[in-house]
mmCIF file of C-alpha atoms and ligand atoms in Angstrom:
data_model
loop_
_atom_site.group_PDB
_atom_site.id
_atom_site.type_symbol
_atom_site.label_atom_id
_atom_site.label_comp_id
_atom_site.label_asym_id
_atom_site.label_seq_id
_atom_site.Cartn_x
_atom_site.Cartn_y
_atom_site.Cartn_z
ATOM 1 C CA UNK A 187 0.000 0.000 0.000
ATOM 2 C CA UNK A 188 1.159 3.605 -0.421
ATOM 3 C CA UNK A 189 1.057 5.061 2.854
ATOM 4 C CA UNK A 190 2.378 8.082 2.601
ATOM 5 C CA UNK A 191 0.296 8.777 -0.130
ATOM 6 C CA UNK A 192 -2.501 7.769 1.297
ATOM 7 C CA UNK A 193 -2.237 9.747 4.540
ATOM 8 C CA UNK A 194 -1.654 12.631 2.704
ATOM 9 C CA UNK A 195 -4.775 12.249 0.785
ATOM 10 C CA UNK A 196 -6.365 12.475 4.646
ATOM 11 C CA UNK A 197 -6.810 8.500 5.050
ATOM 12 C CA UNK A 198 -6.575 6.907 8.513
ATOM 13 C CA UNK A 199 -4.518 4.153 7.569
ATOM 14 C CA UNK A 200 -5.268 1.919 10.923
ATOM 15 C CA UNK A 201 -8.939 2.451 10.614
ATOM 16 C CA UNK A 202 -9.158 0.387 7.634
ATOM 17 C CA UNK A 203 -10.780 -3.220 7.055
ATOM 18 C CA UNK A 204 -8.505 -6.022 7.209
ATOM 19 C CA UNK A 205 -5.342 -3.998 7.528
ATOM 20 C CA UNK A 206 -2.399 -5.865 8.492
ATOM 21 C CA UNK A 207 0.249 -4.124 9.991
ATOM 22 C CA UNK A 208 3.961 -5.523 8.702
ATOM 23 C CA UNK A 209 6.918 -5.115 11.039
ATOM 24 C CA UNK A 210 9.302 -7.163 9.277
ATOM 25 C CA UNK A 211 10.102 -8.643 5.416
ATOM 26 C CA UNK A 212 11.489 -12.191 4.812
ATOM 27 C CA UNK A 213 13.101 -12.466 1.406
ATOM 28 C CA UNK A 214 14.020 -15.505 -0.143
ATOM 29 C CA UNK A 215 16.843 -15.753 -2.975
ATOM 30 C CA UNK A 216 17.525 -17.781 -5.684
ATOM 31 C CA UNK A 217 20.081 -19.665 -4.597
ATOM 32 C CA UNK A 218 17.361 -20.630 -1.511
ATOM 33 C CA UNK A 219 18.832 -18.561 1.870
ATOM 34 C CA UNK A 220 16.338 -16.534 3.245
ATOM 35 C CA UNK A 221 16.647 -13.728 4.855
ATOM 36 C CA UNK A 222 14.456 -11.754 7.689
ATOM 37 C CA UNK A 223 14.580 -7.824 7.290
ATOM 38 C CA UNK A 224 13.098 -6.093 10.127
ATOM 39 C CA UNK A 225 11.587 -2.781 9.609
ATOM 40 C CA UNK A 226 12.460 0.244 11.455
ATOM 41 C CA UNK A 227 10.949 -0.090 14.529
ATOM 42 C CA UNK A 228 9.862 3.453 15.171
ATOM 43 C CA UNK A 229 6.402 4.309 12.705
ATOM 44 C CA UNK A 230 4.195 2.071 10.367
ATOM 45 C CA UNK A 231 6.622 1.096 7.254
ATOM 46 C CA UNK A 232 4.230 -1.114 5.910
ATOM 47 C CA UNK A 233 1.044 -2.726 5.986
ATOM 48 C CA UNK A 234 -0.861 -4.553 3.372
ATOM 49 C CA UNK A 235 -5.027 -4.731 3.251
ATOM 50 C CA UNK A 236 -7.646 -6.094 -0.012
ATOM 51 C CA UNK A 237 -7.675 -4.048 -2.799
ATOM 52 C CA UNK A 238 -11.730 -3.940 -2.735
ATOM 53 C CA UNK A 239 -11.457 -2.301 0.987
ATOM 54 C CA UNK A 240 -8.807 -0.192 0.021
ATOM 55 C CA UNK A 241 -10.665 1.078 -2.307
ATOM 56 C CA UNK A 242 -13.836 1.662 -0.763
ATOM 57 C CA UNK A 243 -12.099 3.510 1.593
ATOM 58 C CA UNK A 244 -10.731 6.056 -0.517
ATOM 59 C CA UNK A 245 -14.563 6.519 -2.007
ATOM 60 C CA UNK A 246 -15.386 6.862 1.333
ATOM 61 C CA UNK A 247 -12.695 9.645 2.037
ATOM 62 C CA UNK A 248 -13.922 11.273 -1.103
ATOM 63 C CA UNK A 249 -17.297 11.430 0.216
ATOM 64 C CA UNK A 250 -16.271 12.882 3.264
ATOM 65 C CA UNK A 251 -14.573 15.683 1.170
ATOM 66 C CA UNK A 252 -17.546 16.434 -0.667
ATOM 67 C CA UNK A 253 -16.296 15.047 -4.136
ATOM 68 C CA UNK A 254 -19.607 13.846 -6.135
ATOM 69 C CA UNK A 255 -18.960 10.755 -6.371
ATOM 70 C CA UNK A 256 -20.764 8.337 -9.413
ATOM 71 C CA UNK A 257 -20.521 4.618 -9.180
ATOM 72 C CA UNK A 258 -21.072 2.175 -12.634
ATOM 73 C CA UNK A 259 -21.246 4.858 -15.205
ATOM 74 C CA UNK A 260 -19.012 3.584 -18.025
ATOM 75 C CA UNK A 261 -17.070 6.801 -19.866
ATOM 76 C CA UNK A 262 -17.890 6.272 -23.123
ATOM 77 C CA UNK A 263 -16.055 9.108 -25.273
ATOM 78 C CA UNK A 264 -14.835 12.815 -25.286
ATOM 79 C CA UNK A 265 -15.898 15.095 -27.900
ATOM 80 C CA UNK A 266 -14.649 18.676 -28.453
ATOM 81 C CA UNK A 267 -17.039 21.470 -29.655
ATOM 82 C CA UNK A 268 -14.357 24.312 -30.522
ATOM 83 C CA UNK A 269 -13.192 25.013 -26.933
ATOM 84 C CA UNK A 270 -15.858 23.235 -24.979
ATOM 85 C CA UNK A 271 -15.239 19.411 -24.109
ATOM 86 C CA UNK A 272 -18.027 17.277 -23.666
ATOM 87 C CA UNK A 273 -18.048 13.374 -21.966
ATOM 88 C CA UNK A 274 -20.508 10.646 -22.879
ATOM 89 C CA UNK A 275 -20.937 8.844 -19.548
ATOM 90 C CA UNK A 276 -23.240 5.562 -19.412
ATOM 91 C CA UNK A 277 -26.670 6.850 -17.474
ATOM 92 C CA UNK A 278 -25.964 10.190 -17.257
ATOM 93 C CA UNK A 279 -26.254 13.257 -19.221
ATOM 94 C CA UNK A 280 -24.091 14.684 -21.517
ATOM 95 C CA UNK A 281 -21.628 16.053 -19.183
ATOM 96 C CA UNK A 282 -19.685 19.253 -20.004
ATOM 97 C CA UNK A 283 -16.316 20.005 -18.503
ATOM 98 C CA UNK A 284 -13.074 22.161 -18.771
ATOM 99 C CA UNK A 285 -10.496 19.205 -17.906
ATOM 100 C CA UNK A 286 -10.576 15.396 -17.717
ATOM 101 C CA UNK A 287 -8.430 13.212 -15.678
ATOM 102 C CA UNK A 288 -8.154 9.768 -17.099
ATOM 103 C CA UNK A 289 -6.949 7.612 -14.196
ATOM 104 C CA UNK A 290 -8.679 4.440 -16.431
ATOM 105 C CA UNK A 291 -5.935 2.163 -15.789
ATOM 106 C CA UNK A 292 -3.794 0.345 -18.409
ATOM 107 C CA UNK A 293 -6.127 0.005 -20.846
ATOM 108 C CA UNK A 294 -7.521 3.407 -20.415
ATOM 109 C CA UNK A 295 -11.031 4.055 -22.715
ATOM 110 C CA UNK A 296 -9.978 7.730 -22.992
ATOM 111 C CA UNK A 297 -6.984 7.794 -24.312
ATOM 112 C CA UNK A 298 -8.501 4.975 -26.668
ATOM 113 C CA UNK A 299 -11.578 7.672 -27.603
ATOM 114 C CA UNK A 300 -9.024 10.120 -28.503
ATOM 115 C CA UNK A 301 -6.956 7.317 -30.806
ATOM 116 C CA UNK A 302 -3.704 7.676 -28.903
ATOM 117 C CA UNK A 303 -1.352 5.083 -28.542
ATOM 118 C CA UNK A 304 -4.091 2.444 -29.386
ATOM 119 C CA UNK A 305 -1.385 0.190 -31.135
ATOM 120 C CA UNK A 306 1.095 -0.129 -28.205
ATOM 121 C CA UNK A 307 0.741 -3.293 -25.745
ATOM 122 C CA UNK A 308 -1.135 -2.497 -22.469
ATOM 123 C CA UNK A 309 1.610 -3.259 -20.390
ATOM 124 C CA UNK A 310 5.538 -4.404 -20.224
ATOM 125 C CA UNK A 311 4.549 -6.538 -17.082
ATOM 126 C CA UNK A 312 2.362 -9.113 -16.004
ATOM 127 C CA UNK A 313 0.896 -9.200 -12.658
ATOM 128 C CA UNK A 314 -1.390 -12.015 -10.989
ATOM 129 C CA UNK A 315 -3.224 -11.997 -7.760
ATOM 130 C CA UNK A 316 -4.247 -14.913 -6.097
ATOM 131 C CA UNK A 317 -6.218 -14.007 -2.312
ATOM 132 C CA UNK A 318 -6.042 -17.269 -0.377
ATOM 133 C CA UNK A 319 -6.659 -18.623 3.634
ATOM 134 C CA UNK A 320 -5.778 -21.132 5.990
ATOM 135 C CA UNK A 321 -1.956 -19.723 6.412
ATOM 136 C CA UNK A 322 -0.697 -19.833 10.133
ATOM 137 C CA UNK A 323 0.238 -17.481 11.918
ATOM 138 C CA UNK A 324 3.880 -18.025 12.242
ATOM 139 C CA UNK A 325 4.178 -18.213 8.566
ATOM 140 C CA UNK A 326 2.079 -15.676 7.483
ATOM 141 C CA UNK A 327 4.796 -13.179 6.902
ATOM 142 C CA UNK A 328 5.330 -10.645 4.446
ATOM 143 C CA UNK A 329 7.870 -12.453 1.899
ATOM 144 C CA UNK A 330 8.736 -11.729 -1.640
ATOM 145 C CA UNK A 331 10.709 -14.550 -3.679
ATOM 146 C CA UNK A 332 13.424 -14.144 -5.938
ATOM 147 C CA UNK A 333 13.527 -17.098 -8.169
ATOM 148 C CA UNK A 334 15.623 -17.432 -11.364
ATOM 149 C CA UNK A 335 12.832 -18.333 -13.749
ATOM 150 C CA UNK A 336 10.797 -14.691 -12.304
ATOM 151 C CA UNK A 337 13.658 -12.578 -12.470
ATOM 152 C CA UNK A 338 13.777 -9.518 -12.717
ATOM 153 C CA UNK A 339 10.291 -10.391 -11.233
ATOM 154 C CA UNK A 340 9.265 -11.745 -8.173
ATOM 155 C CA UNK A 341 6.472 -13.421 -6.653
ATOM 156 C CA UNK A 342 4.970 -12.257 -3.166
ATOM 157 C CA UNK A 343 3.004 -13.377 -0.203
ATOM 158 C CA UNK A 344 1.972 -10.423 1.740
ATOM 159 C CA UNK A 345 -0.083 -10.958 5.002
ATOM 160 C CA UNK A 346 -4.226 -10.318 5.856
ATOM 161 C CA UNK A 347 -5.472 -10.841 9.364
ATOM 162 C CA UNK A 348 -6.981 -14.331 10.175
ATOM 163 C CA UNK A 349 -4.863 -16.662 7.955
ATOM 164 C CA UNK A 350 -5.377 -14.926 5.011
ATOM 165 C CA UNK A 351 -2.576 -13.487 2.365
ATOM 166 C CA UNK A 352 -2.523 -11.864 -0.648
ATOM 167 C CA UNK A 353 0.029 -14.124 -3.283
ATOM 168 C CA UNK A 354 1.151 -13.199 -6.917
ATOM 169 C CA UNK A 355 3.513 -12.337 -9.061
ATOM 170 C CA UNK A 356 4.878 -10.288 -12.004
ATOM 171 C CA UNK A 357 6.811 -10.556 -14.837
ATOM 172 C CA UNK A 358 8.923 -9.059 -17.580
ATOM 173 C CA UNK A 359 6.923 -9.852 -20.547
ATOM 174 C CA UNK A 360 9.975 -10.146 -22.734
ATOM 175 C CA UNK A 361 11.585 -12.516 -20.617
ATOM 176 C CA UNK A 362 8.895 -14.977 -21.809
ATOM 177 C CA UNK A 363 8.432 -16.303 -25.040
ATOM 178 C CA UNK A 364 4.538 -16.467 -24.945
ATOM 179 C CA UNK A 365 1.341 -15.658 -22.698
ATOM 180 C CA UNK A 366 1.066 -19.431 -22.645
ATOM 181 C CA UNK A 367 4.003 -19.504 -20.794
ATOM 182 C CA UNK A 368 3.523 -16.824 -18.601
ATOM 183 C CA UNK A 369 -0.020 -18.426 -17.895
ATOM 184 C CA UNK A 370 1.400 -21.416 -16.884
ATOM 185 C CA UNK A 371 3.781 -20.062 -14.055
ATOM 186 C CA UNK A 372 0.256 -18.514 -13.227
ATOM 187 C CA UNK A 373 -1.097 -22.246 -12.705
ATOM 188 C CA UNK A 374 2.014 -23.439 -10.817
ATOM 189 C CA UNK A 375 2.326 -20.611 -8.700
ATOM 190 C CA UNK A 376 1.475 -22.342 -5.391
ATOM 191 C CA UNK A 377 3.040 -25.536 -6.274
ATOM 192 C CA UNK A 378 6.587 -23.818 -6.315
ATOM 193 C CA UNK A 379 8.477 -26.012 -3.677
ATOM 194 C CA UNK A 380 9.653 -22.641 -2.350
ATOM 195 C CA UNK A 381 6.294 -21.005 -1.480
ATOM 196 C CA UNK A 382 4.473 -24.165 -0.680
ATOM 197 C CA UNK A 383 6.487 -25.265 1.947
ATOM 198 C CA UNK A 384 6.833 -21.469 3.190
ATOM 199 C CA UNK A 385 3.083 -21.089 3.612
ATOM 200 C CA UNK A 386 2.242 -24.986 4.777
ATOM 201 C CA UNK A 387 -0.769 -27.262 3.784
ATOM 202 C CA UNK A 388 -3.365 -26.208 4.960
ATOM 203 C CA UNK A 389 -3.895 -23.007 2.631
ATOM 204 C CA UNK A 390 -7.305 -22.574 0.150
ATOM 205 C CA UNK A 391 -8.146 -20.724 -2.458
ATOM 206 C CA UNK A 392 -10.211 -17.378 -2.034
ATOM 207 C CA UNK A 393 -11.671 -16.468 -5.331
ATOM 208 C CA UNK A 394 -9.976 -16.581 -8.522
ATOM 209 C CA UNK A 395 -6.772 -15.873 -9.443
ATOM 210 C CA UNK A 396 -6.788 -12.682 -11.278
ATOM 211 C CA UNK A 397 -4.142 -11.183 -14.125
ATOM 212 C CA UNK A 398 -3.615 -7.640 -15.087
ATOM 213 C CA UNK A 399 -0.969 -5.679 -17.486
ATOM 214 C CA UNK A 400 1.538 -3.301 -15.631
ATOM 215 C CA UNK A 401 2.379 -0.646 -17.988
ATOM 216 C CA UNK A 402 6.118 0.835 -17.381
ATOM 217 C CA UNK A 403 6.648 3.316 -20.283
ATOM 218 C CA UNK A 404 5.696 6.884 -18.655
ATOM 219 C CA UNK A 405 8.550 8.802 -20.680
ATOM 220 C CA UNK A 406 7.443 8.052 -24.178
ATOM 221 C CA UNK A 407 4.091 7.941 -23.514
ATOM 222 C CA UNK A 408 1.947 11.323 -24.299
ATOM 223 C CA UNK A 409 0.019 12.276 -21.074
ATOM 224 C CA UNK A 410 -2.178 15.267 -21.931
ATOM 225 C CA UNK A 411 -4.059 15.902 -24.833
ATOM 226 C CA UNK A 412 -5.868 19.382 -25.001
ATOM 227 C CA UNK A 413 -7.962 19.302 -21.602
ATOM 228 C CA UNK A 414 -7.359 15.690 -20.881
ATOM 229 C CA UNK A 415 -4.223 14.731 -18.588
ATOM 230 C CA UNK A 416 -3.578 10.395 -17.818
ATOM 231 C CA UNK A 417 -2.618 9.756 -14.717
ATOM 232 C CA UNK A 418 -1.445 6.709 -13.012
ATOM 233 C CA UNK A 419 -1.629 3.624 -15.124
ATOM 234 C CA UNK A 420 -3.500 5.787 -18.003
ATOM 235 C CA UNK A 421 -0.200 7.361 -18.326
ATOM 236 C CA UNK A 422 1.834 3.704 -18.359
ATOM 237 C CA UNK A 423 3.123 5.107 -14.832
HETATM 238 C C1 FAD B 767 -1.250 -8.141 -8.967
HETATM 239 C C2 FAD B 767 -0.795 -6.712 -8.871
HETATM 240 C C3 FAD B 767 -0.014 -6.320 -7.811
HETATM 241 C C4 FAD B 767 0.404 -5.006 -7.694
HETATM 242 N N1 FAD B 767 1.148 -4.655 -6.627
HETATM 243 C C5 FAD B 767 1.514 -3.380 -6.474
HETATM 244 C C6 FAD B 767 2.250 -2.976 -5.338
HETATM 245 O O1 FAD B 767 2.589 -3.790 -4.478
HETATM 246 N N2 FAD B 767 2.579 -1.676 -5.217
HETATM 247 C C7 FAD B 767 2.204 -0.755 -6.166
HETATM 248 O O2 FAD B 767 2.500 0.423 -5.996
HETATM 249 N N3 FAD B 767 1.500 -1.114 -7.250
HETATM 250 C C8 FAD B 767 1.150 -2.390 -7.429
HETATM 251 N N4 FAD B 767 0.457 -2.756 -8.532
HETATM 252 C C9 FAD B 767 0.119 -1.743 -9.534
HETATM 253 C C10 FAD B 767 -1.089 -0.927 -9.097
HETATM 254 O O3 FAD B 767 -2.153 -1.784 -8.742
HETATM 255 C C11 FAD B 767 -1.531 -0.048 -10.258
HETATM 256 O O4 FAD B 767 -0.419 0.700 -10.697
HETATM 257 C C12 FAD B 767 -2.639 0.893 -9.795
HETATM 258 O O5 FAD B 767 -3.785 0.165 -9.442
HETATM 259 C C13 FAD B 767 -2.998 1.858 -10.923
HETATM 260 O O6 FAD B 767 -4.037 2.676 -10.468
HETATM 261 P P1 FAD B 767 -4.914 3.463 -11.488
HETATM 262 O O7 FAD B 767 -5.932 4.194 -10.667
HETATM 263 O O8 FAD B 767 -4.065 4.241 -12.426
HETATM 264 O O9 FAD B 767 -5.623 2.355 -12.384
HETATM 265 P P2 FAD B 767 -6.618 1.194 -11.935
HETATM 266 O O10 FAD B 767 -6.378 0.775 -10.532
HETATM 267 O O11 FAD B 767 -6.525 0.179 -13.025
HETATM 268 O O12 FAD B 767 -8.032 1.895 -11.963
HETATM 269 C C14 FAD B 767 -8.658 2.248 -13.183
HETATM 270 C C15 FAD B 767 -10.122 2.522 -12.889
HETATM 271 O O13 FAD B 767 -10.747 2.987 -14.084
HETATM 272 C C16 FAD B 767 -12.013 2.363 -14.177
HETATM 273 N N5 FAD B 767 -12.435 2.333 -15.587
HETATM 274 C C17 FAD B 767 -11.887 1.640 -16.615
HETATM 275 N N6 FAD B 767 -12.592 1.844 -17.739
HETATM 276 C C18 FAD B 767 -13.591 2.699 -17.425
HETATM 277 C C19 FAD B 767 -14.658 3.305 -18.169
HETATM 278 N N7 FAD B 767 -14.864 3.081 -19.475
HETATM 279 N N8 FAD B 767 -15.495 4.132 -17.515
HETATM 280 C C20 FAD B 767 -15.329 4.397 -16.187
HETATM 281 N N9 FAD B 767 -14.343 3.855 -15.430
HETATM 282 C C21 FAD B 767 -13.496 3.018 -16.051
HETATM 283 C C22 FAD B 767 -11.785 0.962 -13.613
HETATM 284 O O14 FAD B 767 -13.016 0.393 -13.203
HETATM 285 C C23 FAD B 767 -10.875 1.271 -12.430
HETATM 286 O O15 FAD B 767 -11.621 1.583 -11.285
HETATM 287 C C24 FAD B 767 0.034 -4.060 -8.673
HETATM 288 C C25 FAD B 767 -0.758 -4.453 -9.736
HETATM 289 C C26 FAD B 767 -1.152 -5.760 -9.844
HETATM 290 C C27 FAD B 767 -1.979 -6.173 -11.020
#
């Protein structure tokens, strides 16, 4: 999570759902040492919670800040009418506006609507996120593998209160010859003698395993147009 970020956007970090404070990293190499990295001791250095919570959170904070928020109304396009700029948004009125900031994610629809960049691949990495339980508690730390078939990738188990963890991984897309590849690792993830025996038996599955592009080409990627400025993943941050 980005804490300082997120307190600085007025968040009370330890108020949120299912936050799990994290006091210490254990990182495992290639060559199989691990190693335990405390964190300093002095302050909250990190701390991991679900995505959905985290996110409901910052509506929330929005909210509370008097933002108008709109949930499930799908941007559609942007249209320009000399200087005015107009947005077709799903279930609402033509809306009329003098900037737009496309945080869309990878795959952003605006920048799409305005035919920018529509050619390039969403993103350079791979990512997959697998929530699963039944972790105990003296292994559910926060550990990150470094294993020679990942590199300069990684894959992750980060801790959630009762038993639960958050475990993925990303990868260099050119490292790999194909998605099936890359799909595969995917499927063996929690086989890997390395994370199986770090995380014991007795884990399940929570939900689906889920796969998104990480985009890592911010300086030759355009990030305004006119009125419109892509932030975040929009901008292949
Ligand atoms: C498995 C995984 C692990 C990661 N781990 C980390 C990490 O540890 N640390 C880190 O800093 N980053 C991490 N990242 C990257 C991080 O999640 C992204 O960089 C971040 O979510 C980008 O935020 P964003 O708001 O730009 O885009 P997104 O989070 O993708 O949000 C885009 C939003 O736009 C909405 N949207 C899309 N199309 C439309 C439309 N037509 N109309 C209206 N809304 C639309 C979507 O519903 C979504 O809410 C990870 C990513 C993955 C996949």
């Amino acid at each position: 999570m980005a804490l300082k970020l997120s307190e600085e956007l007025g968040l009370k970090i330890l108020n949120l759902d299912n936050l799990e404070a994290v006091d210490e990293a254990v990182i495992h190499f290639p060559s199989g040492r691990r190693e335990v990295f405390p964190l300093p001791g002095k302050g909250l250095f990190a701390a991991v919670v679900p995505r959905a919570d985290y996110d409901l959170a910052l509506i929330d904070l929005a909210r509370e800040l008097l933002v108008d928020v709109r949930l499930g109304h799908k941007f559609s396009s942007v249209n320009f009418d000399g200087e005015r700029t107009f947005l077709d948004i799903e279930g609402l009125e033509e809306v009329e506006t003098s900037f737009v900031v496309a945080a869309d994610g990878a795959w952003s629809p605006v920048r799409r609507s305005l035919n920018l960049g529509e050619d390039q691949s969403r993103g350079e990495w791979l990512a997959f996120r697998q929530y699963i339980s039944g972790v105990e508690t003296d292994r559910n730390n926060l550990h990150v593998w470094f294993e020679k078939d990942l590199l300069p990738g990684y894959a992750w188990s980060f801790p959630l209160p009762d038993g639960k963890a958050n475990v993925g991984f990303g990868v260099l897309k050119s490292k790999h010859s194909s998605a099936s590849e890359i799909a595969q690792l995917a499927r063996d993830l929690l086989n890997r003698d390395s994370i199986s025996e770090t995380l014991g038996e007795n884990i399940k599955l929570e939900g689906r395993q889920t796969a998104w592009p990480i985009p890592a080409r911010i300086s030759s990627q355009r990030l305004t147009s006119g009125p419109v400025i892509f932030v975040g993943d929009a901008a292949a941050s």
